[in-house]
Each structure stands twice: as C-alpha cells, then as structure tokens.
Coordinates of C-alpha atoms and ligand atoms in Angstrom, one line a residue:
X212 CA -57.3 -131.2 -78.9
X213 CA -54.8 -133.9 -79.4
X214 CA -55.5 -137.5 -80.4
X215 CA -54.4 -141.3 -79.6
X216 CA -52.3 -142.4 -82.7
X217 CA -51.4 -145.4 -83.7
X218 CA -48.4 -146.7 -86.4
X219 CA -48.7 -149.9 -87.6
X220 CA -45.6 -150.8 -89.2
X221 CA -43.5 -148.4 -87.9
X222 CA -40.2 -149.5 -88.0
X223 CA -40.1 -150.0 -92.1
X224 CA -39.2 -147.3 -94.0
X225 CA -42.7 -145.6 -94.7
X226 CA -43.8 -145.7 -90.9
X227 CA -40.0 -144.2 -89.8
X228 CA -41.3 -141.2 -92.9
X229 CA -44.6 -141.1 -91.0
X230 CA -43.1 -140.3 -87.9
X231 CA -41.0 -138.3 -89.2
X232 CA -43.9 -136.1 -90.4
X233 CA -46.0 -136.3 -87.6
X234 CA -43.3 -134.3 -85.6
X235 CA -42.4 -132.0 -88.5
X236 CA -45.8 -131.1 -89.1
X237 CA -46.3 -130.5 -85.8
X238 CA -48.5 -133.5 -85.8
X239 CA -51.3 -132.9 -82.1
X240 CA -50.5 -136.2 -80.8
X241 CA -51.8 -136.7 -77.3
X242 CA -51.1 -140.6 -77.1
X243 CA -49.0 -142.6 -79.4
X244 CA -49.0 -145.9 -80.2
X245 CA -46.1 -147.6 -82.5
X246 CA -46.4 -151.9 -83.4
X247 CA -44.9 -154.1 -86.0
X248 CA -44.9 -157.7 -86.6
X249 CA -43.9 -159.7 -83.6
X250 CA -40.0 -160.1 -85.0
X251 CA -40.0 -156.3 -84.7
X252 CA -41.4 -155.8 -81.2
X253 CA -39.1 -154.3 -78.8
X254 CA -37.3 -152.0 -80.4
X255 CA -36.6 -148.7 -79.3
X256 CA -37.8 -145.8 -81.6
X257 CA -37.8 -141.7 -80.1
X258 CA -40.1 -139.3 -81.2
X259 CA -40.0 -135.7 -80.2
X260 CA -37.6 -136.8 -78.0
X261 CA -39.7 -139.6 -76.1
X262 CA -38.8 -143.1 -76.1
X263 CA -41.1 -145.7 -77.3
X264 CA -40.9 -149.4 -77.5
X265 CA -42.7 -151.2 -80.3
X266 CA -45.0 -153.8 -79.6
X267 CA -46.2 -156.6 -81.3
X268 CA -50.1 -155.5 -83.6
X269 CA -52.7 -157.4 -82.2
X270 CA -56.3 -156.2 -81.8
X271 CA -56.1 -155.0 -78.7
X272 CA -53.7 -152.0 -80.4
X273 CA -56.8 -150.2 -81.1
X274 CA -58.8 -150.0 -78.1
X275 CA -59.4 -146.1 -77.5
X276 CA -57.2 -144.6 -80.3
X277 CA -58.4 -142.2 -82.6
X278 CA -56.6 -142.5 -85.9
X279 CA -54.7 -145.5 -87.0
X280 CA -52.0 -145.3 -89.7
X281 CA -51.0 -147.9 -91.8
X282 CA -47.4 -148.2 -93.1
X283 CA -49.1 -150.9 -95.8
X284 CA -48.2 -154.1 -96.0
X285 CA -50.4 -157.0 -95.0
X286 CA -51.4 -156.0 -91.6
X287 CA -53.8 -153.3 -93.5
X288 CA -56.0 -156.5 -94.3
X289 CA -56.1 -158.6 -90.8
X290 CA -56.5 -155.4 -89.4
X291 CA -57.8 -152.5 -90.8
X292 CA -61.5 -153.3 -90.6
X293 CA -61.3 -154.8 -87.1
X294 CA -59.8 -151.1 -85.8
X295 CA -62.5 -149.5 -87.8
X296 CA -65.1 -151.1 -86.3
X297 CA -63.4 -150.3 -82.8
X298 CA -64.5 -146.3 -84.2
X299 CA -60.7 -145.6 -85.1
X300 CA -60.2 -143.5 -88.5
X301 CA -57.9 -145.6 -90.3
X302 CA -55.8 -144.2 -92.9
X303 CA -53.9 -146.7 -95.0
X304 CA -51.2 -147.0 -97.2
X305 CA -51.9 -150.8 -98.7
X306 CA -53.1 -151.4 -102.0
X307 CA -55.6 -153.5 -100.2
X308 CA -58.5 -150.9 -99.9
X309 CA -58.0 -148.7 -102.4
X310 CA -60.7 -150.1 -105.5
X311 CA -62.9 -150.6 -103.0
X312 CA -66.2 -148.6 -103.1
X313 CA -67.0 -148.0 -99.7
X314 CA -63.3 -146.6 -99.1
X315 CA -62.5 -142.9 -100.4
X316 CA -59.0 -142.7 -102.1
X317 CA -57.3 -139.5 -101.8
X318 CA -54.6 -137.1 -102.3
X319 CA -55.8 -133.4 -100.3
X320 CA -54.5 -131.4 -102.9
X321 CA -56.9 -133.1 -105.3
X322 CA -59.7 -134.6 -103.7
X323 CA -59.7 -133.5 -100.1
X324 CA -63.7 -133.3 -99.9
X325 CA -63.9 -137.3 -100.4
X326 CA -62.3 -137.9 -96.8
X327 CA -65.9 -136.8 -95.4
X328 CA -67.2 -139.8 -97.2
X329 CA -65.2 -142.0 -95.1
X330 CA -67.0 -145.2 -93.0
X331 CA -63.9 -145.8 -91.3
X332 CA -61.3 -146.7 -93.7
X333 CA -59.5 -143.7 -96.0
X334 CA -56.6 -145.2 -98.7
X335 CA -53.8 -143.7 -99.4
X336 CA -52.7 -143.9 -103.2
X337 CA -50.0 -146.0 -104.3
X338 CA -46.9 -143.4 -104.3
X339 CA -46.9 -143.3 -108.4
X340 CA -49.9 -142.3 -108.6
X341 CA -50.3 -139.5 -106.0
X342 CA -47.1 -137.9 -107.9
X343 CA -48.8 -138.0 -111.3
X344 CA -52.3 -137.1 -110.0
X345 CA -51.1 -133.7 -108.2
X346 CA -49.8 -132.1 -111.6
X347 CA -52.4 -133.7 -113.5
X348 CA -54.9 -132.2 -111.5
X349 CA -54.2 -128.8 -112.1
X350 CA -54.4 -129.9 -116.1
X351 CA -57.3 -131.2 -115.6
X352 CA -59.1 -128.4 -114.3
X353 CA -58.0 -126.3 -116.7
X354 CA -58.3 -127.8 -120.1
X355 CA -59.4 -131.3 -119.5
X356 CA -57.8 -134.7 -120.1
X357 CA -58.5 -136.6 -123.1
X358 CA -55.5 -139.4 -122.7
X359 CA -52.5 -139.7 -120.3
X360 CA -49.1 -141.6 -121.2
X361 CA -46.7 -142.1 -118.4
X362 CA -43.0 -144.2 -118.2
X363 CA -42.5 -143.8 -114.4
X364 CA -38.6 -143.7 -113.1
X365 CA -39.3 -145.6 -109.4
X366 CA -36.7 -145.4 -106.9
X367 CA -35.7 -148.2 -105.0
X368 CA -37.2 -146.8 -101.9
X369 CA -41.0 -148.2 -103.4
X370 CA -39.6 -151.9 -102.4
X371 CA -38.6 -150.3 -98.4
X372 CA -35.9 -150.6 -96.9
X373 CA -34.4 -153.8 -98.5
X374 CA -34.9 -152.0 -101.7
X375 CA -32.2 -149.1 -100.5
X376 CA -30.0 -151.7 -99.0
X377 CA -29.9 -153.6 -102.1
X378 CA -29.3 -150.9 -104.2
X379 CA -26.5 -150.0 -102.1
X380 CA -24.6 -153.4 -101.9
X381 CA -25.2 -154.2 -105.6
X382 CA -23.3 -150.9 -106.6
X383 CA -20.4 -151.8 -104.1
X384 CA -20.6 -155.5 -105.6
X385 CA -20.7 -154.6 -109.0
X386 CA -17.6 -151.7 -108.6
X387 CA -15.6 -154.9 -106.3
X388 CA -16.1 -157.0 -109.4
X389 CA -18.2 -159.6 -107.1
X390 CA -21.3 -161.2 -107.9
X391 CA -24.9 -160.0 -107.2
X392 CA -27.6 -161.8 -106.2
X393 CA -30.7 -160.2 -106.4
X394 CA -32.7 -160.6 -103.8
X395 CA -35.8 -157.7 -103.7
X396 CA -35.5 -157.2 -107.2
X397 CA -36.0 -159.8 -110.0
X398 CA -32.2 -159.0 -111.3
X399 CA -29.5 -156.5 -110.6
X400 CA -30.5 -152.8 -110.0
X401 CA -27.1 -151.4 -110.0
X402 CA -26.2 -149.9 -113.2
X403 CA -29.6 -151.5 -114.9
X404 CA -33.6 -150.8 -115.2
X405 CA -35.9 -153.0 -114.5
X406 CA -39.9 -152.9 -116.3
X407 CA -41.1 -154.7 -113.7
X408 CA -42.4 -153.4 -110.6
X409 CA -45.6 -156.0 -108.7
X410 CA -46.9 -158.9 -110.7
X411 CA -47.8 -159.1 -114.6
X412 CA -51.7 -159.3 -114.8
X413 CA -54.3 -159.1 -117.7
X414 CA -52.6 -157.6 -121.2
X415 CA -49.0 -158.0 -119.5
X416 CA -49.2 -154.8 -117.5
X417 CA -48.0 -155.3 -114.2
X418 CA -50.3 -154.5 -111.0
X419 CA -48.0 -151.0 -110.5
X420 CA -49.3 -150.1 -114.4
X421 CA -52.6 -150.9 -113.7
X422 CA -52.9 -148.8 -109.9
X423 CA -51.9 -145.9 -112.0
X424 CA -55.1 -146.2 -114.2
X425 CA -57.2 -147.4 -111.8
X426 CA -56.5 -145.0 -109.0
X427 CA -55.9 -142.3 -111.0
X428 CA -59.6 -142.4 -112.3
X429 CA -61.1 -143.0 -109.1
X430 CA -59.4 -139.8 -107.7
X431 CA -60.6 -138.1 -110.4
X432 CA -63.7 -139.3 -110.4
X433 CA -63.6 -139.9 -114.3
X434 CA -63.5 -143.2 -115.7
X435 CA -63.6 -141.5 -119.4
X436 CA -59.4 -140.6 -118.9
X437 CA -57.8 -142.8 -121.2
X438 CA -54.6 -143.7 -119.3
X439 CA -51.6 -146.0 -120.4
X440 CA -48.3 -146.6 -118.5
X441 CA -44.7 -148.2 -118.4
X442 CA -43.1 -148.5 -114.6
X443 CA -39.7 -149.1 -114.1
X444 CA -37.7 -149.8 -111.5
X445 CA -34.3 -147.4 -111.8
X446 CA -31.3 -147.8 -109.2
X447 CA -31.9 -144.1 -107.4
X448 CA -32.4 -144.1 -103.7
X449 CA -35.9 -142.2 -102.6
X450 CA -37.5 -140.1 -105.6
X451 CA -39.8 -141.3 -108.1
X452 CA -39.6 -139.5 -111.6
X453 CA -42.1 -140.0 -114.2
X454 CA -42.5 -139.0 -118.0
X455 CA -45.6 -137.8 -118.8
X456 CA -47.7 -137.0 -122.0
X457 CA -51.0 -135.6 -121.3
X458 CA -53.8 -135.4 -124.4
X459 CA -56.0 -132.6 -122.9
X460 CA -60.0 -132.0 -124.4
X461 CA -59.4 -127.8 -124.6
X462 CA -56.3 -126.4 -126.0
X463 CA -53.3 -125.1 -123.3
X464 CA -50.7 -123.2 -124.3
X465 CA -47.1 -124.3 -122.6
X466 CA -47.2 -120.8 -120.7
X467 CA -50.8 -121.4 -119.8
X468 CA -49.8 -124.3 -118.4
X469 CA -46.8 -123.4 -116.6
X470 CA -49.3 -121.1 -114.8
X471 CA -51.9 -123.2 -113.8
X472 CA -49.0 -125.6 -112.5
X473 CA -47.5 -123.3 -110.8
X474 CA -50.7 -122.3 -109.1
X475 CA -51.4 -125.7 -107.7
X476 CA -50.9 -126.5 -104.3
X477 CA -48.1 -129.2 -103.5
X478 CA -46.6 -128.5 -107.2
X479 CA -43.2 -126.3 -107.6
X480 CA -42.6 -125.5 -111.7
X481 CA -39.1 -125.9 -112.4
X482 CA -38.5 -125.3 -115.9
X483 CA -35.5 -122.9 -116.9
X484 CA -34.1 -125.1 -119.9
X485 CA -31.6 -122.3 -120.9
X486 CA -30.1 -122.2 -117.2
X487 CA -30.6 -126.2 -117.3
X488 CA -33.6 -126.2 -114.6
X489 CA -35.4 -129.0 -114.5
X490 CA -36.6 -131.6 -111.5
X491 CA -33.9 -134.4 -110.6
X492 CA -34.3 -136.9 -108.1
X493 CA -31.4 -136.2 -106.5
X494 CA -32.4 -133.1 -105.3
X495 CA -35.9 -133.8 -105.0
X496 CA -35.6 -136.1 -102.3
X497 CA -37.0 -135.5 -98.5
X498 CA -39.2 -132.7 -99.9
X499 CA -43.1 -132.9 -100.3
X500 CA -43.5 -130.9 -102.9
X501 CA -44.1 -132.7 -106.7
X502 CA -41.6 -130.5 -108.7
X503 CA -42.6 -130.2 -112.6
X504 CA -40.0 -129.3 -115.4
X505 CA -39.5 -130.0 -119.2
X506 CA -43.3 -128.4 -120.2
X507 CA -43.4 -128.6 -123.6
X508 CA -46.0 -128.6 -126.3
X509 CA -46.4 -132.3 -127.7
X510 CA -44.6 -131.8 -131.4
X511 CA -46.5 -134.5 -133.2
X512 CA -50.4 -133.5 -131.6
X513 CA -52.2 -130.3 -131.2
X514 CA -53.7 -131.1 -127.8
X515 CA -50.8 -132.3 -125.9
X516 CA -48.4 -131.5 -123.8
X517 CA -45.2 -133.2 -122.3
X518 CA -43.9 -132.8 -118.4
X519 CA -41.7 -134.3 -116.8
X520 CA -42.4 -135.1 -112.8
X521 CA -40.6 -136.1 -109.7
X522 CA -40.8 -136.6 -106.4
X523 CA -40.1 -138.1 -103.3
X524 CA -41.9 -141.5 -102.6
X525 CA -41.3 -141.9 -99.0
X526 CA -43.0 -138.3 -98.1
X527 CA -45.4 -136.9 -100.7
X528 CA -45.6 -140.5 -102.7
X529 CA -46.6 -142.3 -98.9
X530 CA -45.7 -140.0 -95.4
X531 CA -46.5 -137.1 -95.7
X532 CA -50.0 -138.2 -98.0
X533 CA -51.0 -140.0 -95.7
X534 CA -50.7 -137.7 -92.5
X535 CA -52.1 -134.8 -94.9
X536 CA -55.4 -136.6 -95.1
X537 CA -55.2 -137.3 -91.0
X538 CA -54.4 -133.7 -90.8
X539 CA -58.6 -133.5 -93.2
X540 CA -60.1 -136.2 -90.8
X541 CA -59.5 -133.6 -88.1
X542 CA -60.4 -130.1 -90.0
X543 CA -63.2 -132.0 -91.4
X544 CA -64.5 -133.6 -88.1
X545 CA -65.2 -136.8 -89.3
X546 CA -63.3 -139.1 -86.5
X547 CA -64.1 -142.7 -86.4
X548 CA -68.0 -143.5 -85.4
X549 CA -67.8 -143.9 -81.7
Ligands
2RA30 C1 -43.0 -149.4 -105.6 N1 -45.1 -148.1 -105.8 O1 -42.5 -148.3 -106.0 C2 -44.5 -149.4 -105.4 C3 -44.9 -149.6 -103.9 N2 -44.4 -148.6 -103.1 O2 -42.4 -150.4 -105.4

C-alpha cells in the first residue's frame, strides 16, 4: 500500500533531511504533500525526481492524508491537533508535545512498542536526547542505570539552517579580520563554545538540559534515573557529540559493555584507542547510525563507566527518527482514527 504524506516545514533544514530519507529509505509514498509558512510557498523542491511546489500550511493541508510530518517549529502547535482530529497520524519533531501524557515519545530502537499507544499525535525526541538514549538503552538493559552525567558537543545544525550559515560566515569573518555579529547565536561561534542552547529555566539549566532529563525518563519509562547535563553549542556543522558518564545499578565490565553496545540496533562501537579509533563528528555526519567510542571504566567509582557518543542531528537526531517511527505506524497498523 502507499500513503498520502504530508511535510510541514519542508524547506528548513530538518524537512529537506526528511525528504531526503523518505526516498532513501524507500519511503511508500503514494501522494505527497510539501508546505511552509506562507514566505516559503512557491518554491520548487524535487523528490525522486518529481517536481513539487510548496504551498502555504493551512488546514485544508490535511484533508485525506495519512501521516503528517512535522519539521518542528511552531506550526506543530496551530496545527498538529487540528490534522489529528482530521484522522492523520502526526509525527512531530517540536518540543511542543513531547511531556505531554496522552502523546508517546519515541526512538524505535528503544521504545518502538509505545507508537501503538498513539491517539493521533507521536513526538519525536529532541535530537540530544535520541543520541544519548540509543546507547544508553542497551546499558540499561543490561546492568541498569543508577545516574547519568552528560556535556553534549551540539552542532550548529540544531539552530537549522541559519545556524550552518552563521557558522560559515563567522569563520570567514573572523579569518578576514572583520567583525561578527551574531545573529542565531547569543555570541560568536567561530573559534568559541557556547553553554547555552534554548532559554535558562528553574536551577539555571537551560530548556535543552532539562529535555535531556525529562525525555530521557519518559522513553525509558523510569523516573528513578538520576540524570544531570551541560549543553553546548560548538562551531561543527551537522553532528552532535556528547560526553557521557553512566552510574549503572549491576556491575559491567568495559568488554561487557562493548558487547552489549555493539549488539544494539542503530549503535556502531568504535573504540580502537591504540589505532586512534574513536567517533568524530566529522565523519559521523549524514549517517544514522549513533557511533560509540572511548568505553572506559569510570576511575574514581565502581559502577561506572565513561563513553563518548556522536552522531548526526539532522538524520538519526531528527530525519531519519522521525520517518523510523512512520515507518512503526505502518508495521504496527495503527494509522490515524478514520
Ligand atoms: C539544538 N537540540 O541543537 C536543539 C534543537 N534542535 O539547537
């Protein structure tokens, strides 16, 4: 069977991914459907070769499509119920939904069953947490998780497609000897980190830190993970890498570890110290894998090991999540209620 799909926000950089994984993964798209805000309407995308022009979201997008997916953004909120209620499965990559009860939150490789729970809306993750989750996962099931501790690395590609521009021009700025003026991020990325990714909320965490603890227990369905974390913005273009310690309940050896990693679906170990193997962002990028190096035992606690995780935002972090779970809606059978 194929089905009506529809991209909201598909000329940013997330529903351009989406696409792009919809024809890779050999996506069965009978109709599709592309809008954007009004000022992108009429542009010209192709997919699989077909021309299609992008029309302005209104609710009239949804009449008679199956599965909507969201790019995020605030279109998720003015329209996400109003296409569920239409009967389309919508699967959305907003923050909007994701705390909310009623609306599973998932990454397939962890929690694939929790799509069937769906009444009309499915969240994806924020991209941070679906890279931590995956490894964590496999962890988890094997020794399980006391406390987590993760800096993240985020590349610029988390703020769109501004966020690559900028990064871009600020380097060429800052090598010209001009001036920058930041404009997506709070100061200059080139050649600097920022710890600031979202808004600062309660305790001075910003909203990224606390989507990481929040979503990360929901997934797991375990609100007794103690988990702490540190985003930061770094000037790379599309991977996110992340430093993680993991307190775990049962003891795992390294090589244990290493194993049950390596087992996991949507996880590639890459941990060869003496032949310097380990993940890099660089080479990580445009992959859907979540690639795992730098395993060690934690040198100061008994429990606890050190890994170190990266992977690319725009696919596994967003894309390629999101059309994974589309890709459950169907094996599961649990399209919109008609
Ligand atoms: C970021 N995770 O990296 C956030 C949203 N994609 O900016």
């Amino acid at each position: 069977a194929d089905y009506k799909v529809v991209i909201v926000g598909a000329t940013g950089a997330v529903g351009q991914e989406i696409l792009q994984v919809l024809a890779e993964r050999n996506f069965p798209v009978g109709e599709l459907k592309l809008c954007a805000t009004a000022r992108s309407a009429g542009k010209e995308i192709f997919f699989k070769g077909k021309s299609y022009t992008v029309e302005e979201t209104t609710p009239a997008s949804f009449d008679g499509m199956d599965i909507a997916l969201f790019a995020g953004g605030a279109a998720s909120k003015e329209f996400g119920p109003l296409a569920a209620e239409k009967g389309v499965v919508v699967i959305d990559n907003s923050s909007h939904f994701r705390l909310d009860p009623q609306v599973p939150l998932v990454v397939p490789e962890v929690n694939p069953e929790d799509v069937k729970e769906h009444r009309g809306i499915i969240a994806n993750p924020n991209c941070s947490t679906i890279i931590m989750v995956v490894p964590l996962k496999a962890i988890y099931d094997a020794a399980g998780i006391k406390r987590v501790v993760v800096s993240t690395y985020q590349a610029v590609s988390g703020a769109g497609a501004e966020g690559i521009t900028e990064l871009t021009e600020h380097t060429r700025a800052v090598l010209d000897g001009k001036e920058v003026i930041p404009a997506k991020f709070q100061y200059q990325i080139a050649f600097n980190l920022i710890p600031h990714i979202d808004v600062f909320q309660e305790m001075d965490y910003t909203k990224e830190e606390w989507k990481m603890v929040k979503e990360t227990r929901k997934i797991l369905h375990d609100d007794t993970v103690g988990i702490t974390a540190t985003t930061v913005r770094v000037p790379v273009y599309r991977s996110h890498s992340e430093s993680i310690n993991v307190e775990t309940k049962r003891k795992i050896t390294v090589d244990e570890a290493k194993k049950v990693l390596a087992d996991f679906p949507g996880v590639v170990v890459e941990d060869d110290p003496a032949n310097k193997k380990y993940p890099m962002p660089l080479f990580t990028s445009e992959k859907d894998d979540v690639f795992v190096g730098r395993i060690r035992q934690d040198n100061s606690l008994d429990n606890a090991l050190n890994m170190w995780v990266v992977a690319d935002q725009l696919r596994k972090g967003a894309a390629t999540n999101a059309v994974q779970i589309a890709e459950l809606v169907i094996k599961y059978g649990c399209l919109g209620k008609r």
